[in-house]
C-alpha positions in Angstrom: -23.4 -18.8 -6.4 -22.3 -20.1 -1.8 -25.3 -21.1 -0.6 -25.9 -23.5 -3.1 -22.0 -24.4 -2.0 -23.6 -24.5 1.3 -26.4 -26.8 0.6 -24.1 -29.0 -1.7 -22.1 -29.7 1.9 -24.7 -30.0 3.4 -26.0 -33.1 1.8 -22.1 -34.6 1.7 -22.6 -35.2 -2.0 -19.7 -37.5 -3.0 -18.4 -36.0 -5.5 -17.5 -33.3 -3.7 -16.8 -34.2 -0.7 -12.5 -34.2 -1.3 -12.6 -31.5 -3.1 -12.9 -29.2 0.8 -16.6 -29.1 1.0 -17.6 -30.3 3.8 -20.7 -30.2 6.3 -19.7 -27.6 8.9 -16.8 -26.6 7.4 -17.0 -23.7 5.1 -13.9 -21.4 3.7 -14.0 -17.9 4.4 -13.4 -16.0 0.5 -9.6 -13.5 2.4 -8.4 -16.5 4.4 -6.4 -17.6 1.7 -5.7 -14.6 0.1 -4.3 -13.0 2.6 -0.9 -10.4 2.1 -1.9 -11.0 -1.5 -1.7 -8.1 -1.8 1.3 -6.7 0.3 3.2 -8.9 -1.8 1.1 -7.5 -5.4 2.4 -3.5 -4.8 5.9 -4.8 -3.4 6.1 -5.7 -7.1 4.3 -3.3 -8.4 5.8 -0.3 -7.4 9.2 -0.6 -8.7 7.3 -1.3 -11.4 5.6 2.0 -12.3 8.2 4.0 -11.3 10.6 3.0 -14.0 7.6 3.2 -16.1 7.5 7.4 -14.9 10.8 8.3 -15.1 11.2 6.4 -19.1 8.4 9.1 -19.5 10.4 11.8 -17.6 13.3 11.1 -19.6 10.9 10.9 -23.1 9.6 14.4 -21.6 13.1 15.6 -21.3 14.6 14.8 -24.5 10.7 15.9 -27.0 11.5 19.1 -24.9 14.7 19.8 -25.3 14.5 18.0 -29.3 10.8 20.6 -29.9 13.9 23.3 -28.2 17.1 22.9 -30.5 15.1 23.2 -33.7 13.0 25.8 -32.7 16.1 27.8 -31.8 18.0 26.4 -35.0 14.6 28.4 -37.1 14.6 31.0 -35.7 18.3 31.4 -35.9 18.1 30.4 -40.2 15.0 32.9 -40.2 16.5 35.6 -39.0 20.0 35.3 -40.7 18.3 34.7 -44.1 16.1 38.6 -44.2 19.8 40.5 -43.4 21.1 42.6 -46.0 24.3 42.0 -46.0 26.9 38.8 -44.1 27.9 40.3 -41.5 24.2 41.5 -40.5 22.8 38.0 -41.4 25.2 36.5 -38.2 24.6 38.9 -36.5 21.3 38.8 -36.1 21.1 34.4 -36.0 23.9 35.4 -32.7 20.5 37.4 -31.4 18.5 34.9 -32.3 19.5 32.6 -30.4 20.9 34.3 -27.4 17.2 35.3 -27.4 15.8 31.6 -27.7 14.8 29.4 -24.9 18.3 27.7 -25.8 19.4 30.4 -23.9 20.1 29.3 -20.4 19.9 26.0 -21.1 23.4 23.6 -21.8 22.7 24.5 -25.5 24.9 26.2 -28.2 24.8 27.5 -31.9 26.7 28.0 -35.0 24.9 29.9 -38.2 26.6 29.0 -41.3 26.3 32.4 -44.3 29.1 31.5 -46.7 26.5 30.7 -49.5 24.6 34.7 -48.6 23.5 36.1 -51.8 21.1 36.4 -53.9 19.1 32.4 -53.8 21.1 31.5 -52.0 20.8 30.1 -47.7 21.8 30.1 -44.7 22.4 27.7 -42.5 21.8 27.4 -38.4 22.7 24.9 -36.6 21.8 24.2 -32.7 22.7 21.8 -30.6 22.3 20.9 -26.5 23.0 18.4 -23.7 20.8 17.3 -21.5 21.2 15.3 -17.5 19.7 11.8 -17.4 22.0 10.8 -14.5 19.0 12.2 -12.2 16.9 9.9 -13.3 18.2 7.1 -12.1 18.1 4.9 -14.9 21.8 2.7 -15.1 20.6 1.8 -19.2 20.7 4.8 -20.0 23.1 7.4 -20.7 24.4 9.8 -18.0 23.1 12.5 -20.8 23.3 12.7 -24.4 23.1 15.5 -26.7 20.4 17.1 -29.2 21.0 18.7 -32.5 19.5 20.7 -34.9 19.8 22.8 -37.9 17.8 24.5 -40.2 18.0 26.2 -43.8 17.0 29.3 -45.3 16.8 30.5 -47.8 17.4 34.1 -49.1 15.4 36.3 -50.5 16.4 36.9 -54.3 14.5 40.1 -54.7 15.6 41.3 -51.8 18.8 43.9 -52.6 22.5 42.2 -50.9 25.6 44.6 -49.6 
């Protein structure tokens, strides 16, 4: 293509004369775009960092949500297989103590009010997720993720 344009310029075609293609004067491809890569990088790097930080915040929220749901489910299940309300409460608290939420800023509760044959036990876990260290102004400094799980008490299990 470049050779074709050079041949046309040497012939001094009248239609191309006003477009900057003249004999003896060639335009190189790099001179018109010199420095454009620097400008592109200055614009793109902050945008890419913003996308990465949003992904990190989303990852934290999803990870905490999974951890909270698992802790609530395990605590409710541990409570539902016990024989008395007191043992159910103790089993749920033990389950919450060994869960992944024990090291995080989490709190949990267990409702054994419906404990009995055919009843249910409910475990609720809440964790606080810090987002302020990401430096994103439009995100809250921290948010709370809460999950609740209900498990049926076995109807054929003897309760006291």
